[in-house]
PDB file of C-alpha atoms in Angstrom:
ATOM      1  CA  UNK A  67      16.160   8.710  28.266  1.00 43.00           C
ATOM      2  CA  UNK A  68      17.045  10.938  25.275  1.00 50.00           C
ATOM      3  CA  UNK A  69      14.414  11.532  22.626  1.00 62.00           C
ATOM      4  CA  UNK A  70      14.676   9.368  19.526  1.00 68.00           C
ATOM      5  CA  UNK A  71      15.558  11.345  16.402  1.00 86.00           C
ATOM      6  CA  UNK A  72      12.993  10.625  13.721  1.00 88.00           C
ATOM      7  CA  UNK A  73      14.439  10.486  10.209  1.00 90.00           C
ATOM      8  CA  UNK A  74      12.777  10.630   6.818  1.00 90.00           C
ATOM      9  CA  UNK A  75      13.827   7.000   6.247  1.00 93.00           C
ATOM     10  CA  UNK A  76      12.058   5.980   9.461  1.00 94.00           C
ATOM     11  CA  UNK A  77       8.895   7.782   8.322  1.00 95.00           C
ATOM     12  CA  UNK A  78       8.948   6.082   4.894  1.00 95.00           C
ATOM     13  CA  UNK A  79       9.667   2.661   6.444  1.00 97.00           C
ATOM     14  CA  UNK A  80       6.807   3.071   8.922  1.00 97.00           C
ATOM     15  CA  UNK A  81       4.476   4.145   6.113  1.00 97.00           C
ATOM     16  CA  UNK A  82       5.597   1.139   4.036  1.00 97.00           C
ATOM     17  CA  UNK A  83       4.860  -1.250   6.919  1.00 98.00           C
ATOM     18  CA  UNK A  84       1.427   0.292   7.418  1.00 98.00           C
ATOM     19  CA  UNK A  85       0.694  -0.102   3.695  1.00 97.00           C
ATOM     20  CA  UNK A  86       1.984  -3.678   3.806  1.00 97.00           C
ATOM     21  CA  UNK A  87      -0.377  -4.531   6.639  1.00 97.00           C
ATOM     22  CA  UNK A  88      -3.507  -2.696   5.557  1.00 95.00           C
ATOM     23  CA  UNK A  89      -3.084  -0.937   2.229  1.00 95.00           C
ATOM     24  CA  UNK A  90      -2.321   2.661   1.341  1.00 95.00           C
ATOM     25  CA  UNK A  91      -5.438   3.859   3.205  1.00 95.00           C
ATOM     26  CA  UNK A  92      -3.562   3.103   6.452  1.00 96.00           C
ATOM     27  CA  UNK A  93      -0.794   5.550   5.532  1.00 95.00           C
ATOM     28  CA  UNK A  94      -2.004   8.426   7.689  1.00 94.00           C
ATOM     29  CA  UNK A  95       0.115  10.857   9.678  1.00 93.00           C
ATOM     30  CA  UNK A  96      -1.476   9.773  12.979  1.00 94.00           C
ATOM     31  CA  UNK A  97      -0.799   6.084  12.202  1.00 96.00           C
ATOM     32  CA  UNK A  98       2.808   6.771  11.253  1.00 96.00           C
ATOM     33  CA  UNK A  99       3.320   8.794  14.437  1.00 94.00           C
ATOM     34  CA  UNK A 100       1.807   5.999  16.524  1.00 96.00           C
ATOM     35  CA  UNK A 101       4.034   3.428  14.796  1.00 96.00           C
ATOM     36  CA  UNK A 102       7.125   5.547  15.519  1.00 95.00           C
ATOM     37  CA  UNK A 103       6.023   6.483  19.026  1.00 92.00           C
ATOM     38  CA  UNK A 104       6.241  10.203  18.407  1.00 92.00           C
ATOM     39  CA  UNK A 105       4.017  13.198  17.875  1.00 90.00           C
ATOM     40  CA  UNK A 106       2.739  14.085  14.425  1.00 90.00           C
ATOM     41  CA  UNK A 107       5.135  17.075  14.204  1.00 88.00           C
ATOM     42  CA  UNK A 108       8.193  15.124  12.947  1.00 86.00           C
ATOM     43  CA  UNK A 109       6.008  13.400  10.363  1.00 88.00           C
ATOM     44  CA  UNK A 110       4.760  16.725   9.027  1.00 84.00           C
ATOM     45  CA  UNK A 111       8.323  18.052   8.914  1.00 83.00           C
ATOM     46  CA  UNK A 112       9.321  15.279   6.471  1.00 81.00           C
ATOM     47  CA  UNK A 113       6.096  15.068   4.521  1.00 78.00           C
ATOM     48  CA  UNK A 114       5.633  18.199   2.504  1.00 77.00           C
ATOM     49  CA  UNK A 115       2.560  16.410   1.155  1.00 84.00           C
ATOM     50  CA  UNK A 116       0.918  13.023   1.523  1.00 89.00           C
ATOM     51  CA  UNK A 117       1.323  12.576  -2.237  1.00 89.00           C
ATOM     52  CA  UNK A 118       5.092  12.787  -1.813  1.00 89.00           C
ATOM     53  CA  UNK A 119       5.003  10.213   0.975  1.00 92.00           C
ATOM     54  CA  UNK A 120       2.783   7.894  -1.081  1.00 92.00           C
ATOM     55  CA  UNK A 121       5.222   8.216  -3.988  1.00 92.00           C
ATOM     56  CA  UNK A 122       8.052   7.148  -1.660  1.00 93.00           C
ATOM     57  CA  UNK A 123       5.968   4.205  -0.411  1.00 95.00           C
ATOM     58  CA  UNK A 124       5.161   3.126  -3.975  1.00 95.00           C
ATOM     59  CA  UNK A 125       8.884   3.271  -4.802  1.00 93.00           C
ATOM     60  CA  UNK A 126       9.595   1.021  -1.830  1.00 96.00           C
ATOM     61  CA  UNK A 127       6.808  -1.362  -2.907  1.00 96.00           C
ATOM     62  CA  UNK A 128       8.297  -1.605  -6.418  1.00 92.00           C
ATOM     63  CA  UNK A 129      11.738  -2.222  -4.947  1.00 93.00           C
ATOM     64  CA  UNK A 130      10.315  -4.977  -2.722  1.00 95.00           C
ATOM     65  CA  UNK A 131       8.435  -6.641  -5.616  1.00 92.00           C
ATOM     66  CA  UNK A 132      11.436  -6.500  -7.946  1.00 87.00           C
ATOM     67  CA  UNK A 133      13.569  -8.105  -5.250  1.00 88.00           C
ATOM     68  CA  UNK A 134      10.901 -10.778  -4.806  1.00 89.00           C
ATOM     69  CA  UNK A 135      10.907 -11.572  -8.538  1.00 84.00           C
ATOM     70  CA  UNK A 136      14.702 -11.372  -8.819  1.00 80.00           C
ATOM     71  CA  UNK A 137      14.988 -14.339  -6.478  1.00 80.00           C
ATOM     72  CA  UNK A 138      13.976 -16.434  -9.488  1.00 68.00           C
ATOM     73  CA  UNK A 139      17.246 -16.940 -11.321  1.00 60.00           C
ATOM     74  CA  UNK A 140      17.552 -16.535 -15.087  1.00 56.00           C
ATOM     75  CA  UNK A 141      17.900 -19.861 -16.804  1.00 57.00           C
ATOM     76  CA  UNK A 142      15.740 -22.740 -17.990  1.00 60.00           C
ATOM     77  CA  UNK A 143      12.262 -22.452 -16.529  1.00 67.00           C
ATOM     78  CA  UNK A 144      12.881 -18.963 -15.130  1.00 72.00           C
ATOM     79  CA  UNK A 145       9.985 -17.455 -17.075  1.00 79.00           C
ATOM     80  CA  UNK A 146       7.464 -19.759 -15.447  1.00 83.00           C
ATOM     81  CA  UNK A 147       9.212 -19.403 -12.067  1.00 84.00           C
ATOM     82  CA  UNK A 148       8.786 -15.616 -12.182  1.00 83.00           C
ATOM     83  CA  UNK A 149       5.081 -16.090 -12.977  1.00 87.00           C
ATOM     84  CA  UNK A 150       4.697 -18.404  -9.980  1.00 88.00           C
ATOM     85  CA  UNK A 151       6.604 -15.864  -7.852  1.00 89.00           C
ATOM     86  CA  UNK A 152       4.048 -13.227  -8.858  1.00 90.00           C
ATOM     87  CA  UNK A 153       1.229 -15.475  -7.652  1.00 89.00           C
ATOM     88  CA  UNK A 154       3.123 -16.236  -4.420  1.00 89.00           C
ATOM     89  CA  UNK A 155       3.500 -12.485  -3.845  1.00 92.00           C
ATOM     90  CA  UNK A 156      -0.284 -12.167  -4.170  1.00 91.00           C
ATOM     91  CA  UNK A 157      -0.704 -15.006  -1.675  1.00 89.00           C
ATOM     92  CA  UNK A 158       1.930 -14.078   0.898  1.00 91.00           C
ATOM     93  CA  UNK A 159       1.879 -10.280   0.623  1.00 94.00           C
ATOM     94  CA  UNK A 160      -1.606  -9.433  -0.701  1.00 93.00           C
ATOM     95  CA  UNK A 161      -1.493  -5.749   0.221  1.00 95.00           C
ATOM     96  CA  UNK A 162       1.930  -5.269  -1.364  1.00 95.00           C
ATOM     97  CA  UNK A 163       0.773  -7.134  -4.477  1.00 94.00           C
ATOM     98  CA  UNK A 164      -2.233  -4.826  -4.815  1.00 94.00           C
ATOM     99  CA  UNK A 165      -0.044  -1.771  -4.295  1.00 95.00           C
ATOM    100  CA  UNK A 166       2.521  -3.032  -6.815  1.00 94.00           C
ATOM    101  CA  UNK A 167      -0.195  -3.494  -9.419  1.00 91.00           C
ATOM    102  CA  UNK A 168      -1.657  -0.059  -8.649  1.00 87.00           C
ATOM    103  CA  UNK A 169       1.701   1.793  -8.569  1.00 87.00           C
ATOM    104  CA  UNK A 170       1.545   4.793 -10.881  1.00 86.00           C
ATOM    105  CA  UNK A 171       3.783   4.140 -13.890  1.00 86.00           C
ATOM    106  CA  UNK A 172       5.035   7.124 -15.848  1.00 87.00           C
ATOM    107  CA  UNK A 173       5.739   6.783 -19.561  1.00 88.00           C
ATOM    108  CA  UNK A 174       3.697   3.626 -20.064  1.00 90.00           C
ATOM    109  CA  UNK A 175       1.457   4.009 -23.102  1.00 93.00           C
ATOM    110  CA  UNK A 176       1.268   0.376 -24.195  1.00 91.00           C
ATOM    111  CA  UNK A 177       1.631  -3.155 -22.898  1.00 89.00           C
ATOM    112  CA  UNK A 178       5.010  -3.234 -24.672  1.00 88.00           C
ATOM    113  CA  UNK A 179       6.084  -0.204 -22.596  1.00 89.00           C
ATOM    114  CA  UNK A 180       4.863  -1.927 -19.446  1.00 86.00           C
ATOM    115  CA  UNK A 181       6.770  -5.093 -20.276  1.00 84.00           C
ATOM    116  CA  UNK A 182       9.974  -3.141 -20.964  1.00 83.00           C
ATOM    117  CA  UNK A 183       9.670  -1.054 -17.803  1.00 83.00           C
ATOM    118  CA  UNK A 184       8.868  -3.935 -15.446  1.00 79.00           C
ATOM    119  CA  UNK A 185      10.915  -6.857 -16.736  1.00 79.00           C
ATOM    120  CA  UNK A 186      14.514  -7.923 -16.743  1.00 75.00           C
ATOM    121  CA  UNK A 187      15.639  -7.187 -20.310  1.00 75.00           C
ATOM    122  CA  UNK A 188      17.406 -10.567 -20.474  1.00 79.00           C
ATOM    123  CA  UNK A 189      14.188 -12.468 -19.826  1.00 81.00           C
ATOM    124  CA  UNK A 190      12.753 -12.239 -23.340  1.00 84.00           C
ATOM    125  CA  UNK A 191      16.042 -13.408 -24.891  1.00 87.00           C
ATOM    126  CA  UNK A 192      16.038 -16.323 -22.441  1.00 86.00           C
ATOM    127  CA  UNK A 193      12.412 -17.164 -23.306  1.00 88.00           C
ATOM    128  CA  UNK A 194      13.186 -16.984 -27.031  1.00 91.00           C
ATOM    129  CA  UNK A 195      16.213 -19.255 -26.689  1.00 90.00           C
ATOM    130  CA  UNK A 196      14.506 -21.740 -24.396  1.00 89.00           C
ATOM    131  CA  UNK A 197      11.355 -22.071 -26.499  1.00 90.00           C
ATOM    132  CA  UNK A 198      12.784 -21.547 -29.983  1.00 92.00           C
ATOM    133  CA  UNK A 199      10.849 -18.329 -30.541  1.00 93.00           C
ATOM    134  CA  UNK A 200      11.795 -14.988 -32.032  1.00 93.00           C
ATOM    135  CA  UNK A 201      12.257 -12.224 -29.470  1.00 90.00           C
ATOM    136  CA  UNK A 202       9.076 -10.589 -30.807  1.00 92.00           C
ATOM    137  CA  UNK A 203       7.103 -13.793 -30.175  1.00 94.00           C
ATOM    138  CA  UNK A 204       8.769 -14.157 -26.765  1.00 92.00           C
ATOM    139  CA  UNK A 205       7.613 -10.614 -25.922  1.00 91.00           C
ATOM    140  CA  UNK A 206       4.044 -11.456 -27.028  1.00 93.00           C
ATOM    141  CA  UNK A 207       4.059 -14.564 -24.830  1.00 94.00           C
ATOM    142  CA  UNK A 208       5.485 -12.531 -21.960  1.00 91.00           C
ATOM    143  CA  UNK A 209       2.864  -9.786 -22.285  1.00 91.00           C
ATOM    144  CA  UNK A 210       0.045 -12.340 -22.457  1.00 93.00           C
ATOM    145  CA  UNK A 211       1.344 -14.019 -19.316  1.00 92.00           C
ATOM    146  CA  UNK A 212       1.781 -10.702 -17.488  1.00 90.00           C
ATOM    147  CA  UNK A 213      -1.845  -9.790 -18.172  1.00 91.00           C
ATOM    148  CA  UNK A 214      -3.127 -13.241 -17.239  1.00 92.00           C
ATOM    149  CA  UNK A 215      -0.938 -13.598 -14.139  1.00 91.00           C
ATOM    150  CA  UNK A 216      -1.783 -10.135 -12.821  1.00 90.00           C
ATOM    151  CA  UNK A 217      -5.466 -10.985 -13.235  1.00 91.00           C
ATOM    152  CA  UNK A 218      -5.019 -14.271 -11.373  1.00 89.00           C
ATOM    153  CA  UNK A 219      -3.002 -12.510  -8.687  1.00 89.00           C
ATOM    154  CA  UNK A 220      -5.675  -9.853  -8.247  1.00 89.00           C
ATOM    155  CA  UNK A 221      -8.321 -12.532  -7.765  1.00 89.00           C
ATOM    156  CA  UNK A 222      -6.033 -14.549  -5.505  1.00 85.00           C
ATOM    157  CA  UNK A 223      -5.099 -11.573  -3.305  1.00 87.00           C
ATOM    158  CA  UNK A 224      -8.732 -10.632  -2.665  1.00 87.00           C
ATOM    159  CA  UNK A 225     -10.531 -13.999  -2.553  1.00 84.00           C
ATOM    160  CA  UNK A 226     -11.771 -15.222   0.809  1.00 79.00           C
ATOM    161  CA  UNK A 227     -11.396 -17.774   2.274  1.00 80.00           C
ATOM    162  CA  UNK A 228      -8.941 -18.250  -0.554  1.00 79.00           C
ATOM    163  CA  UNK A 229      -8.326 -20.287  -3.664  1.00 86.00           C
ATOM    164  CA  UNK A 230      -5.725 -23.040  -3.309  1.00 88.00           C
ATOM    165  CA  UNK A 231      -2.393 -21.989  -4.821  1.00 85.00           C
ATOM    166  CA  UNK A 232      -2.253 -25.290  -6.707  1.00 89.00           C
ATOM    167  CA  UNK A 233      -5.442 -24.292  -8.576  1.00 90.00           C
ATOM    168  CA  UNK A 234      -3.965 -20.916  -9.485  1.00 89.00           C
ATOM    169  CA  UNK A 235      -0.699 -22.509 -10.670  1.00 89.00           C
ATOM    170  CA  UNK A 236      -2.692 -25.011 -12.744  1.00 92.00           C
ATOM    171  CA  UNK A 237      -4.683 -22.236 -14.464  1.00 92.00           C
ATOM    172  CA  UNK A 238      -1.476 -20.303 -15.019  1.00 92.00           C
ATOM    173  CA  UNK A 239       0.180 -23.352 -16.633  1.00 93.00           C
ATOM    174  CA  UNK A 240      -2.858 -23.954 -18.840  1.00 94.00           C
ATOM    175  CA  UNK A 241      -2.779 -20.340 -20.047  1.00 94.00           C
ATOM    176  CA  UNK A 242       0.961 -20.562 -20.711  1.00 94.00           C
ATOM    177  CA  UNK A 243       0.493 -23.673 -22.840  1.00 94.00           C
ATOM    178  CA  UNK A 244      -2.428 -22.116 -24.734  1.00 96.00           C
ATOM    179  CA  UNK A 245      -0.573 -18.848 -25.452  1.00 95.00           C
ATOM    180  CA  UNK A 246       2.540 -20.743 -26.527  1.00 95.00           C
ATOM    181  CA  UNK A 247       0.531 -23.086 -28.779  1.00 95.00           C
ATOM    182  CA  UNK A 248      -1.197 -20.082 -30.368  1.00 95.00           C
ATOM    183  CA  UNK A 249       2.117 -18.384 -31.162  1.00 94.00           C
ATOM    184  CA  UNK A 250       3.683 -21.571 -32.508  1.00 91.00           C
ATOM    185  CA  UNK A 251       0.525 -22.298 -34.545  1.00 90.00           C
ATOM    186  CA  UNK A 252       0.628 -18.836 -36.101  1.00 85.00           C
ATOM    187  CA  UNK A 253       4.279 -19.372 -36.990  1.00 78.00           C
ATOM    188  CA  UNK A 254       3.470 -22.712 -38.660  1.00 76.00           C
ATOM    189  CA  UNK A 255       0.777 -21.047 -40.801  1.00 66.00           C
ATOM    190  CA  UNK A 256       3.259 -18.372 -41.880  1.00 64.00           C
ATOM    191  CA  UNK A 257       5.810 -20.947 -43.039  1.00 57.00           C
TER     192      UNK A 257
END
């Protein structure tokens, strides 16, 4: 039987699967070689450095997470649906959730920068229209919910034996209502 040609894409995909199953600490040349059924030599030929391979894995993790969130269509209720999707990612893909949260992010110097770099730009306009908020207030609500949801997801993805998803969704809904009430209350005082 002819030898299988190992490609860079195969190496990155194998590394991604290892990270998905056990975290980035499983992304080792020997583990990738074992996954691909080859010697370590082809792995070294594609990986100039482990940092470069980790960067490629993080890019694949971000692509996966964005696809996961994109399944929630824009429209009424989409903001809350994306938040629930984030929690479901933590539940169903805990290692990928942790990696997504820990992905290095260049050019992020504020929560505003984070929100702009990670979110669909149409989401804040949709939130503003749906809730009768300014886009600035919609962004504040969005940032508050990102911080709160990521915190819940981090707890959810590491808790054993596990917190029921219904409890997490309930806490998330309570926070949403509180943040929204705060913003609307501030707006009423300004009027």
